Backbone as ProteinMPNN parsed JSONL, in Angstrom:
{"seq_chain_A": "MNFLAHIFLSGDNDFITIGNFIADGIRGKKYKTYPKDIQIGILLHREIDTFTDAHPIVRQSTKKFHKNYSHYSGVIVDILYDHFLAKNWSNYSNIPLDIYVDDFYNTLNDHFEVLPTRIQKMMPYMIADNWLLNYASIDGIQRVLNGMNNRIKNISNMNEATNELRAHYNEFEEEFSLFFKELMDFTELKKIEITQKL", "coords_chain_A": {"N_chain_A": [[19.335, -15.537, 34.377], [17.171, -18.378, 33.921], [15.964, -21.609, 35.11], [16.497, -23.602, 32.976], [18.615, -22.544, 31.431], [20.67, -22.277, 33.345], [21.058, -24.965, 34.04], [21.865, -26.068, 31.551], [24.234, -24.589, 31.056], [25.943, -25.642, 32.908], [27.266, -27.889, 31.943], [28.541, -31.259, 31.538], [28.845, -32.492, 33.972], [27.191, -34.026, 36.572], [27.041, -33.217, 39.294], [27.974, -30.578, 39.32], [25.932, -29.528, 37.833], [23.728, -29.965, 39.541], [24.497, -28.326, 41.692], [24.421, -25.798, 40.468], [21.728, -25.673, 39.9], [20.47, -25.652, 42.463], [21.384, -23.393, 43.615], [20.168, -20.853, 44.252], [18.949, -21.189, 46.654], [20.983, -21.422, 48.503], [22.652, -19.747, 50.822], [25.179, -17.217, 51.357], [28.144, -18.453, 52.794], [27.364, -21.05, 53.032], [27.555, -22.799, 50.974], [29.908, -24.15, 51.267], [29.487, -26.428, 52.705], [28.875, -28.446, 51.021], [29.836, -31.102, 48.678], [32.783, -30.773, 46.539], [32.276, -30.487, 43.683], [29.576, -29.742, 43.638], [29.813, -27.337, 45.022], [31.238, -25.906, 43.068], [29.228, -25.653, 41.126], [27.351, -24.051, 42.501], [28.781, -21.683, 42.94], [29.308, -21.032, 40.328], [26.753, -20.494, 39.357], [26.215, -18.115, 40.744], [28.103, -16.428, 39.56], [27.127, -16.406, 36.922], [24.66, -15.15, 37.278], [25.472, -12.594, 38.169], [26.924, -11.645, 35.959], [24.878, -11.667, 34.034], [22.925, -9.879, 35.098], [24.21, -7.443, 34.902], [24.634, -7.03, 32.24], [24.568, -5.177, 29.169], [22.875, -5.954, 27.01], [20.947, -7.561, 28.181], [19.832, -5.675, 29.857], [18.707, -4.059, 27.955], [16.632, -5.703, 27.091], [15.127, -5.969, 29.515], [14.29, -3.384, 29.869], [12.061, -3.004, 28.267], [10.049, -3.924, 29.84], [9.962, -2.464, 32.143], [8.141, -0.316, 32.603], [5.586, -1.465, 33.059], [6.042, -3.534, 34.865], [8.008, -3.014, 36.666], [10.38, -3.764, 39.199], [10.138, -6.47, 38.762], [10.888, -6.986, 36.226], [13.366, -8.13, 35.547], [13.117, -10.756, 36.414], [11.114, -11.636, 34.696], [12.41, -11.446, 32.191], [14.455, -13.345, 32.555], [12.914, -15.698, 32.444], [11.834, -15.501, 29.869], [14.127, -15.621, 28.312], [14.863, -18.259, 28.807], [12.803, -19.435, 27.397], [13.584, -18.845, 24.72], [15.967, -20.231, 24.586], [15.009, -22.868, 24.882], [13.316, -23.022, 22.663], [15.088, -22.753, 20.524], [16.773, -24.89, 20.852], [18.165, -26.93, 19.451], [20.198, -25.532, 18.252], [22.096, -25.401, 20.159], [22.553, -27.805, 21.392], [23.151, -31.289, 20.772], [21.557, -33.178, 21.779], [18.207, -34.067, 21.896], [15.695, -31.901, 23.253], [13.629, -32.966, 24.904], [14.703, -35.422, 25.733], [17.036, -34.591, 27.005], [15.94, -33.101, 29.124], [14.523, -35.11, 30.515], [16.711, -36.67, 31.32], [17.881, -34.895, 33.083], [15.905, -34.68, 35.103], [16.039, -37.332, 36.026], [18.594, -37.291, 37.084], [18.21, -35.583, 39.268], [16.474, -37.155, 40.799], [18.157, -39.342, 41.307], [19.987, -38.232, 43.033], [18.62, -37.286, 45.201], [18.888, -37.004, 47.949], [20.816, -35.047, 48.493], [19.694, -32.694, 47.847], [18.347, -29.472, 48.768], [15.652, -29.016, 51.132], [13.581, -27.387, 50.156], [13.855, -27.642, 47.369], [13.435, -30.376, 47.107], [10.737, -30.481, 47.723], [9.652, -28.983, 45.674], [10.264, -30.388, 43.371], [8.451, -32.597, 42.559], [6.291, -31.191, 41.39], [7.557, -29.75, 39.388], [8.441, -31.799, 37.735], [6.063, -33.186, 37.142], [4.571, -31.263, 35.759], [6.333, -30.712, 33.815], [8.15, -28.465, 33.538], [10.552, -27.549, 32.303], [10.549, -28.473, 29.652], [8.258, -27.273, 28.758], [8.919, -24.625, 28.529], [9.482, -24.13, 25.907], [7.298, -23.245, 24.442], [5.032, -20.48, 23.958], [2.643, -20.686, 25.3], [3.424, -22.382, 27.368], [5.223, -20.711, 28.724], [3.415, -18.82, 29.508], [1.957, -20.251, 31.42], [3.936, -20.598, 33.391], [4.427, -17.933, 34.124], [1.885, -17.283, 35.09], [1.748, -18.978, 37.34], [3.883, -17.97, 38.912], [2.995, -15.352, 39.389], [0.668, -15.868, 40.846], [1.836, -16.935, 43.158], [2.937, -14.719, 44.367], [0.781, -13.326, 45.21], [-0.573, -11.992, 43.175], [0.449, -9.414, 42.757], [2.192, -8.437, 40.898], [1.362, -8.64, 38.287], [2.697, -10.044, 36.33], [1.841, -12.085, 34.785], [0.777, -10.996, 32.555], [2.829, -10.458, 30.87], [3.39, -11.813, 28.542], [2.196, -10.393, 26.558], [3.964, -8.281, 25.915], [6.056, -9.91, 25.098], [5.036, -11.098, 22.74], [4.665, -8.759, 21.229], [7.253, -7.796, 20.852], [8.698, -9.882, 19.841], [10.681, -10.807, 17.926], [12.768, -9.042, 18.402], [13.422, -9.645, 21.115], [14.277, -12.271, 20.71], [16.547, -11.96, 19.128], [18.131, -10.447, 20.834], [18.481, -12.259, 22.926], [19.96, -14.31, 21.571], [22.386, -13.023, 20.889], [23.333, -12.297, 23.433], [23.479, -14.812, 24.729], [25.465, -16.236, 23.472], [27.754, -14.794, 24.316], [27.48, -15.321, 27.04], [27.864, -18.093, 27.219], [30.583, -18.323, 26.546], [31.72, -16.842, 28.634], [30.935, -18.404, 30.825], [32.335, -20.819, 30.487], [34.989, -20.017, 30.94], [34.789, -19.073, 33.587], [34.13, -21.421, 34.915], [36.482, -22.892, 34.812], [38.17, -21.152, 36.263], [36.93, -21.118, 38.814], [37.111, -23.831, 39.549], [39.85, -24.123, 39.738], [40.376, -22.522, 41.949], [39.118, -23.708, 44.124]], "CA_chain_A": [[18.877, -16.711, 33.618], [16.29, -19.219, 34.699], [16.413, -22.988, 35.336], [17.054, -24.346, 31.832], [19.9, -21.993, 31.075], [21.636, -22.62, 34.39], [21.344, -26.393, 33.889], [22.639, -26.239, 30.324], [25.585, -23.97, 31.156], [26.757, -26.418, 33.856], [28.063, -28.893, 31.235], [28.189, -32.681, 31.649], [29.023, -33.019, 35.337], [25.895, -34.034, 37.277], [27.068, -32.491, 40.548], [28.031, -29.154, 39.0], [24.577, -29.174, 37.418], [22.892, -29.893, 40.733], [24.885, -27.126, 42.42], [23.92, -24.647, 39.736], [20.282, -25.692, 40.008], [19.998, -25.41, 43.815], [22.157, -22.294, 44.183], [19.417, -19.727, 44.762], [18.571, -21.475, 48.04], [22.158, -21.596, 49.319], [23.078, -18.391, 51.137], [26.495, -16.939, 51.906], [29.182, -19.468, 52.705], [26.807, -22.37, 53.268], [27.971, -23.684, 49.866], [31.09, -24.932, 51.652], [29.077, -27.671, 53.337], [28.606, -29.414, 49.958], [31.02, -31.618, 47.971], [33.466, -29.791, 45.712], [31.624, -30.22, 42.402], [28.366, -28.974, 43.906], [30.296, -25.991, 45.321], [31.535, -25.275, 41.784], [27.966, -25.296, 40.5], [26.75, -22.939, 43.232], [29.564, -20.452, 42.638], [29.115, -20.722, 38.897], [25.431, -19.873, 39.29], [26.34, -16.733, 41.201], [28.823, -15.669, 38.506], [26.215, -16.239, 35.779], [23.671, -14.122, 37.645], [26.131, -11.273, 38.218], [27.194, -11.287, 34.567], [23.58, -11.433, 33.37], [22.243, -8.677, 35.608], [24.959, -6.234, 34.511], [24.906, -7.005, 30.788], [23.764, -4.187, 28.46], [21.833, -6.54, 26.168], [19.864, -7.97, 29.081], [19.142, -4.429, 30.325], [17.883, -3.63, 26.839], [15.427, -6.511, 27.157], [14.336, -5.661, 30.695], [13.752, -2.021, 29.745], [10.749, -3.1, 27.644], [9.074, -4.36, 30.856], [10.026, -1.61, 33.336], [6.946, 0.537, 32.786], [4.443, -2.218, 33.536], [6.363, -4.583, 35.841], [9.005, -2.465, 37.612], [11.508, -4.612, 39.565], [9.925, -7.853, 38.311], [11.302, -7.088, 34.829], [14.493, -9.04, 35.408], [12.585, -12.135, 36.581], [10.407, -11.954, 33.479], [13.381, -11.669, 31.1], [15.072, -14.639, 32.82], [12.018, -16.748, 31.958], [11.708, -15.384, 28.409], [15.382, -16.139, 27.737], [14.752, -19.742, 28.828], [11.94, -19.756, 26.275], [14.31, -18.823, 23.467], [16.885, -21.348, 24.624], [14.268, -24.099, 24.608], [12.803, -22.98, 21.294], [16.228, -22.92, 19.61], [17.609, -25.854, 21.541], [19.017, -27.673, 18.518], [21.376, -24.705, 17.939], [23.055, -25.425, 21.266], [22.773, -29.17, 21.854], [22.813, -32.384, 19.874], [20.597, -34.024, 22.476], [16.879, -33.472, 21.845], [15.343, -31.268, 24.545], [12.838, -33.854, 25.771], [15.643, -36.414, 26.313], [17.913, -33.829, 27.927], [15.171, -32.772, 30.321], [14.295, -36.369, 31.243], [17.959, -37.056, 31.948], [18.075, -34.018, 34.247], [14.991, -35.151, 36.154], [16.596, -38.568, 36.57], [19.755, -36.906, 37.926], [17.671, -35.081, 40.53], [15.963, -38.292, 41.55], [19.29, -40.163, 41.736], [20.742, -37.535, 44.111], [17.578, -36.578, 45.96], [19.259, -36.749, 49.369], [21.672, -33.88, 48.62], [18.929, -31.476, 47.49], [17.701, -28.786, 49.89], [14.243, -29.395, 51.342], [12.729, -26.591, 49.263], [13.914, -28.241, 46.049], [12.777, -31.694, 47.205], [9.281, -30.257, 47.704], [9.3, -28.396, 44.396], [10.56, -31.348, 42.293], [7.303, -33.325, 41.962], [5.495, -30.272, 40.555], [8.382, -29.423, 38.241], [8.479, -32.95, 36.825], [4.689, -33.492, 36.683], [4.156, -30.278, 34.752], [7.461, -30.648, 32.863], [8.426, -27.043, 33.359], [11.649, -27.237, 31.39], [10.13, -28.701, 28.251], [7.161, -26.329, 28.444], [9.479, -23.321, 28.226], [9.652, -23.965, 24.45], [6.11, -22.641, 23.844], [4.527, -19.291, 24.63], [1.624, -21.18, 26.263], [4.165, -22.889, 28.525], [5.726, -19.546, 29.449], [2.254, -18.199, 30.16], [1.678, -21.043, 32.645], [4.971, -20.283, 34.36], [4.161, -16.57, 34.636], [0.659, -17.369, 35.903], [2.104, -19.589, 38.621], [4.695, -17.053, 39.702], [2.147, -14.259, 39.793], [-0.184, -16.36, 41.93], [2.613, -17.141, 44.395], [3.207, -13.411, 45.001], [-0.532, -12.701, 45.487], [-1.045, -11.219, 41.997], [0.833, -8.011, 42.87], [3.11, -8.033, 39.866], [0.707, -8.729, 36.956], [3.665, -10.568, 35.365], [1.124, -13.007, 33.91], [0.445, -10.281, 31.328], [4.079, -10.117, 30.154], [3.41, -12.416, 27.19], [1.803, -9.369, 25.61], [5.194, -7.668, 25.454], [6.782, -10.937, 24.377], [4.505, -11.187, 21.357], [4.854, -7.469, 20.537], [8.677, -7.569, 20.543], [9.226, -11.254, 19.829], [11.916, -10.92, 17.144], [13.793, -8.261, 19.12], [13.846, -10.43, 22.231], [15.018, -13.464, 20.251], [17.871, -11.523, 18.678], [18.894, -10.075, 22.053], [18.886, -13.502, 23.599], [20.985, -15.016, 20.806], [23.637, -12.263, 21.044], [23.757, -12.404, 24.822], [23.753, -16.178, 25.18], [26.795, -16.583, 22.953], [28.721, -14.246, 25.247], [27.35, -15.972, 28.328], [28.49, -19.403, 27.129], [32.042, -18.124, 26.605], [32.02, -16.411, 29.981], [30.736, -19.522, 31.749], [33.446, -21.779, 30.328], [36.147, -19.462, 31.588], [34.533, -19.047, 35.009], [34.129, -22.784, 35.411], [37.911, -23.201, 34.973], [38.68, -20.318, 37.375], [36.373, -21.571, 40.106], [37.638, -25.166, 39.823], [41.259, -23.933, 40.167], [40.427, -21.85, 43.244], [38.596, -24.54, 45.209]], "C_chain_A": [[18.033, -17.584, 34.548], [16.79, -20.666, 34.673], [17.112, -23.631, 34.141], [18.436, -23.837, 31.445], [20.998, -22.367, 32.068], [22.03, -24.113, 34.273], [22.232, -26.638, 32.687], [24.076, -25.74, 30.464], [26.498, -24.738, 32.115], [27.674, -27.433, 33.13], [27.612, -30.305, 31.581], [28.338, -33.27, 33.048], [27.727, -32.891, 36.141], [25.934, -33.183, 38.544], [27.228, -30.998, 40.368], [26.642, -28.659, 38.6], [23.645, -29.034, 38.617], [23.209, -28.636, 41.542], [24.328, -25.861, 41.781], [22.405, -24.546, 39.894], [19.783, -25.281, 41.386], [20.53, -24.086, 44.38], [21.344, -21.156, 44.784], [19.003, -19.949, 46.218], [19.741, -21.616, 48.981], [22.77, -20.215, 49.596], [24.543, -18.353, 51.652], [27.494, -18.047, 51.685], [28.67, -20.894, 52.976], [27.145, -23.375, 52.14], [29.11, -24.595, 50.265], [30.747, -26.229, 52.358], [28.809, -28.803, 52.308], [29.917, -29.94, 49.365], [31.519, -30.622, 46.934], [32.733, -29.469, 44.405], [30.3, -29.451, 42.574], [28.733, -27.532, 44.269], [30.589, -25.234, 44.021], [30.263, -24.8, 41.114], [27.302, -24.124, 41.153], [27.448, -21.64, 42.91], [29.395, -20.035, 41.195], [27.762, -20.02, 38.667], [25.508, -18.404, 39.679], [27.064, -15.865, 40.169], [27.927, -15.417, 37.311], [25.189, -15.147, 36.08], [24.263, -12.729, 37.639], [26.384, -10.764, 36.79], [25.929, -10.891, 33.829], [22.981, -10.116, 33.786], [22.885, -7.382, 35.141], [25.089, -6.055, 32.996], [24.007, -6.035, 30.049], [22.646, -4.785, 27.593], [20.656, -6.97, 27.033], [19.105, -6.744, 29.584], [18.272, -3.87, 29.187], [16.582, -4.402, 26.803], [14.541, -6.103, 28.329], [13.659, -4.297, 30.604], [12.336, -2.037, 29.134], [9.651, -3.47, 28.634], [9.008, -3.404, 32.044], [8.729, -0.873, 33.615], [5.822, -0.235, 33.48], [4.757, -3.151, 34.711], [7.487, -4.218, 36.805], [10.116, -3.486, 37.912], [11.318, -6.091, 39.259], [10.439, -8.069, 36.862], [12.41, -8.091, 34.612], [14.045, -10.505, 35.516], [11.898, -12.543, 35.264], [11.377, -12.244, 32.338], [14.122, -12.987, 31.302], [14.218, -15.764, 32.221], [11.907, -16.686, 30.442], [12.982, -15.882, 27.719], [15.397, -17.67, 27.771], [13.827, -20.219, 27.704], [12.745, -19.84, 24.954], [15.389, -19.901, 23.43], [16.149, -22.655, 24.279], [13.792, -24.139, 23.143], [13.919, -23.251, 20.268], [17.226, -23.958, 20.087], [18.595, -26.566, 20.615], [20.228, -26.857, 18.048], [22.469, -24.851, 19.0], [23.382, -26.836, 21.725], [22.409, -30.183, 20.806], [21.825, -33.362, 20.483], [19.235, -33.38, 22.41], [16.425, -32.987, 23.222], [14.577, -32.211, 25.448], [13.719, -34.923, 26.442], [16.545, -35.734, 27.342], [17.197, -33.531, 29.253], [14.876, -34.001, 31.165], [15.549, -36.812, 31.958], [18.222, -36.193, 33.194], [17.175, -34.418, 35.407], [15.51, -36.434, 36.813], [17.765, -38.289, 37.468], [19.267, -36.389, 39.269], [17.169, -36.224, 41.404], [17.086, -39.166, 42.108], [20.05, -39.561, 42.92], [19.802, -36.732, 45.011], [18.028, -36.153, 47.332], [20.13, -35.509, 49.524], [20.911, -32.583, 48.343], [18.373, -30.809, 48.725], [16.21, -29.13, 49.937], [13.307, -28.637, 50.386], [12.681, -27.194, 47.857], [13.252, -29.616, 46.042], [11.247, -31.531, 47.114], [8.793, -29.748, 46.338], [9.353, -29.438, 43.251], [9.322, -32.05, 41.713], [6.463, -32.476, 41.059], [6.262, -29.94, 39.246], [8.35, -30.571, 37.207], [7.076, -33.254, 36.297], [4.226, -32.548, 35.592], [5.218, -30.015, 33.681], [7.826, -29.217, 32.509], [9.452, -26.789, 32.262], [11.296, -27.431, 29.931], [9.08, -27.677, 27.813], [7.664, -24.92, 28.145], [9.515, -23.075, 26.702], [8.435, -23.293, 23.791], [5.662, -21.411, 24.626], [3.436, -19.692, 25.635], [2.307, -21.701, 27.523], [4.698, -21.747, 29.367], [4.558, -18.853, 30.157], [1.904, -18.932, 31.445], [2.672, -20.731, 33.774], [4.711, -18.916, 34.977], [2.895, -16.531, 35.508], [0.971, -17.911, 37.299], [2.905, -18.659, 39.507], [3.883, -15.884, 40.191], [1.208, -14.651, 40.911], [0.549, -16.489, 43.253], [2.908, -15.84, 45.097], [1.906, -12.603, 45.08], [-0.964, -11.732, 44.42], [-0.653, -9.716, 42.047], [1.707, -7.536, 41.719], [2.478, -7.916, 38.462], [1.664, -9.305, 35.899], [3.042, -11.61, 34.424], [0.738, -12.336, 32.584], [1.65, -10.007, 30.423], [4.201, -10.8, 28.789], [2.914, -11.447, 26.145], [3.034, -8.674, 25.03], [6.039, -8.667, 24.666], [6.328, -11.03, 22.944], [4.779, -9.879, 20.562], [6.297, -7.265, 20.095], [9.401, -8.877, 20.346], [10.6, -11.33, 19.119], [13.063, -10.166, 17.815], [14.331, -9.078, 20.305], [14.708, -11.652, 21.789], [16.434, -13.077, 19.817], [18.739, -11.127, 19.878], [19.372, -11.287, 22.81], [20.056, -14.175, 22.874], [22.352, -14.346, 20.979], [24.193, -12.446, 22.45], [24.231, -13.831, 25.172], [25.109, -16.681, 24.661], [27.886, -16.061, 23.891], [28.682, -14.962, 26.583], [27.987, -17.366, 28.31], [29.999, -19.314, 27.249], [32.489, -17.754, 28.025], [31.963, -17.565, 30.975], [31.875, -20.533, 31.685], [34.688, -21.288, 31.057], [35.98, -19.455, 33.106], [34.594, -20.441, 35.645], [35.578, -23.227, 35.696], [38.474, -22.45, 36.187], [38.223, -20.849, 38.722], [36.968, -22.931, 40.459], [39.101, -25.066, 40.313], [41.362, -23.358, 41.588], [40.018, -22.76, 44.38], [39.569, -25.648, 45.581]], "O_chain_A": [[18.161, -17.537, 35.772], [17.92, -20.92, 34.257], [18.217, -24.154, 34.287], [19.332, -24.633, 31.163], [22.109, -22.727, 31.679], [23.204, -24.46, 34.398], [23.24, -27.336, 32.788], [25.017, -26.407, 30.033], [27.706, -24.504, 32.13], [28.732, -27.789, 33.648], [26.44, -30.529, 31.884], [27.99, -34.429, 33.273], [27.23, -31.787, 36.361], [24.96, -32.493, 38.844], [26.692, -30.219, 41.155], [26.222, -27.557, 38.956], [22.864, -28.086, 38.693], [22.3, -27.959, 42.023], [23.828, -24.97, 42.468], [21.864, -23.446, 40.008], [18.752, -24.614, 41.477], [20.172, -23.7, 45.493], [21.794, -20.54, 45.75], [18.735, -18.985, 46.935], [19.537, -21.903, 50.16], [23.339, -19.594, 48.698], [25.046, -19.292, 52.27], [27.683, -18.528, 50.567], [29.462, -21.824, 53.13], [27.044, -24.59, 52.306], [29.281, -25.674, 49.698], [31.631, -27.055, 52.589], [28.554, -29.948, 52.679], [30.97, -29.321, 49.518], [30.78, -29.737, 46.502], [32.584, -28.298, 44.058], [29.955, -28.611, 41.744], [28.036, -26.602, 43.864], [30.232, -24.063, 43.887], [30.207, -23.686, 40.593], [26.739, -23.272, 40.465], [26.809, -20.623, 42.641], [29.345, -18.847, 40.874], [27.662, -19.078, 37.881], [24.927, -17.549, 39.011], [26.687, -14.716, 39.935], [27.956, -14.328, 36.738], [24.891, -14.317, 35.221], [23.634, -11.785, 37.16], [26.097, -9.613, 36.463], [25.908, -9.905, 33.091], [22.573, -9.318, 32.943], [22.218, -6.357, 34.998], [25.601, -5.036, 32.532], [22.795, -6.05, 30.262], [21.582, -4.18, 27.459], [19.501, -6.766, 26.662], [17.882, -6.775, 29.72], [17.222, -3.278, 29.439], [15.531, -3.829, 26.517], [13.337, -5.911, 28.158], [12.596, -4.078, 31.184], [11.515, -1.177, 29.452], [8.466, -3.351, 28.325], [8.1, -3.51, 32.869], [8.277, -0.82, 34.759], [5.179, 0.29, 34.39], [3.86, -3.52, 35.468], [7.869, -5.02, 37.657], [10.729, -4.017, 36.986], [12.233, -6.888, 39.47], [10.423, -9.189, 36.35], [12.412, -8.822, 33.621], [14.539, -11.373, 34.796], [12.083, -13.661, 34.783], [11.176, -13.203, 31.593], [14.396, -13.687, 30.327], [14.74, -16.67, 31.572], [11.886, -17.73, 29.789], [12.91, -16.498, 26.656], [15.901, -18.3, 26.842], [14.046, -21.284, 27.128], [12.595, -20.789, 24.184], [15.697, -20.43, 22.362], [16.632, -23.447, 23.469], [13.866, -25.176, 22.485], [13.687, -23.915, 19.258], [18.407, -23.891, 19.746], [19.75, -26.773, 20.987], [21.179, -27.42, 17.506], [23.62, -24.477, 18.774], [24.399, -27.042, 22.389], [21.472, -29.979, 20.034], [21.318, -34.256, 19.807], [19.096, -32.232, 22.832], [16.744, -33.606, 24.238], [14.843, -32.257, 26.649], [13.488, -35.278, 27.598], [16.774, -36.269, 28.426], [17.759, -33.684, 30.337], [14.967, -33.949, 32.391], [15.474, -37.287, 33.091], [18.713, -36.679, 34.212], [17.619, -34.488, 36.552], [15.421, -36.586, 38.031], [17.94, -38.947, 38.494], [19.845, -36.719, 40.305], [17.416, -36.248, 42.61], [16.995, -39.669, 43.228], [20.673, -40.277, 43.704], [20.145, -35.659, 45.507], [17.629, -35.103, 47.838], [20.178, -34.954, 50.622], [21.434, -31.495, 48.582], [17.96, -31.5, 49.656], [15.599, -29.483, 48.928], [12.346, -29.21, 49.874], [11.623, -27.254, 47.23], [12.582, -29.977, 45.074], [10.563, -32.349, 46.5], [7.678, -30.044, 45.91], [8.581, -29.363, 42.295], [9.162, -32.092, 40.493], [5.957, -32.968, 40.05], [5.678, -29.864, 38.165], [8.248, -30.35, 36.0], [6.921, -33.553, 35.112], [3.579, -32.957, 34.628], [5.023, -29.208, 32.771], [7.811, -28.817, 31.345], [9.258, -25.931, 31.402], [11.698, -26.644, 29.074], [9.028, -27.276, 26.65], [6.936, -24.107, 27.575], [9.572, -21.925, 26.266], [8.553, -22.812, 22.664], [5.895, -21.323, 25.832], [3.33, -19.092, 26.705], [1.815, -21.48, 28.63], [4.636, -21.802, 30.596], [4.707, -18.36, 31.275], [1.588, -18.3, 32.453], [2.299, -20.617, 34.942], [4.765, -18.754, 36.196], [2.846, -15.838, 36.525], [0.515, -17.369, 38.306], [2.649, -18.561, 40.707], [4.07, -15.453, 41.33], [0.969, -13.865, 41.828], [0.002, -16.206, 44.319], [3.113, -15.836, 46.311], [1.918, -11.374, 45.027], [-1.648, -10.751, 44.711], [-1.329, -8.869, 41.463], [1.939, -6.334, 41.584], [2.977, -7.206, 37.59], [1.467, -9.081, 34.704], [3.63, -11.971, 33.405], [0.413, -13.016, 31.611], [1.518, -9.407, 29.357], [5.029, -10.402, 27.971], [3.175, -11.641, 24.958], [3.143, -8.497, 23.817], [6.668, -8.301, 23.673], [7.151, -11.039, 22.028], [5.084, -9.921, 19.37], [6.543, -6.627, 19.072], [10.59, -8.982, 20.647], [11.559, -11.865, 19.677], [14.206, -10.621, 17.789], [15.544, -9.192, 20.483], [15.71, -11.992, 22.418], [17.397, -13.787, 20.108], [19.929, -11.436, 19.925], [20.51, -11.345, 23.276], [21.035, -14.566, 23.509], [23.357, -15.025, 21.191], [25.38, -12.717, 22.63], [25.256, -14.012, 25.828], [25.8, -17.449, 25.331], [28.824, -16.785, 24.223], [29.724, -15.189, 27.198], [28.591, -17.772, 29.303], [30.627, -20.107, 27.949], [33.48, -18.27, 28.542], [32.821, -17.693, 31.849], [32.322, -21.041, 32.713], [35.366, -22.071, 31.723], [36.913, -19.79, 33.835], [35.056, -20.601, 36.775], [35.845, -23.866, 36.715], [39.16, -23.032, 37.027], [39.018, -21.009, 39.649], [37.304, -23.143, 41.624], [39.527, -25.825, 41.184], [42.298, -23.66, 42.329], [40.516, -22.61, 45.496], [39.287, -26.442, 46.478]]}, "name": "protein", "num_of_chains": 1, "seq": "MNFLAHIFLSGDNDFITIGNFIADGIRGKKYKTYPKDIQIGILLHREIDTFTDAHPIVRQSTKKFHKNYSHYSGVIVDILYDHFLAKNWSNYSNIPLDIYVDDFYNTLNDHFEVLPTRIQKMMPYMIADNWLLNYASIDGIQRVLNGMNNRIKNISNMNEATNELRAHYNEFEEEFSLFFKELMDFTELKKIEITQKL"}
């Protein structure tokens, strides 16, 4: 899953949300240097990624990209699933997406000092271009894919993946909906388990 899903699945605790958001940049046991709730978020992120990568519905989605994008298929599906979460946001939250996203950006600003340097440098671009809100449109997803493809020197051609998105749009949306329901249930259980262990 990509940024929006990880943030949403964290729940209402700002520090768990921050931990989940920064987790990709925290290696090994370095999570133990953070306060407990941020640790919970980091560990939760890892559990979500493990569950997602092994799930048969997600593999069904990634299979549609294997031929053209090889090992970048998983990255592409993570982004597309965030699109369907954003597009269908009212099915999952009573808070409008634009307000939810603004609240998250404010949370990052309020706790800027605990963020890793990489996230601190990324934040201004994320907020200025409003990445999270832009996931709701195919044009927004196209901009995300363009940016990622540029960062890896255009070797993946993942900027062309919106072709597959349009061709299999209803299938992807159905796969996301089925998977995300399972992921939400899984996440709630894992959050309890992790909290009890720490």
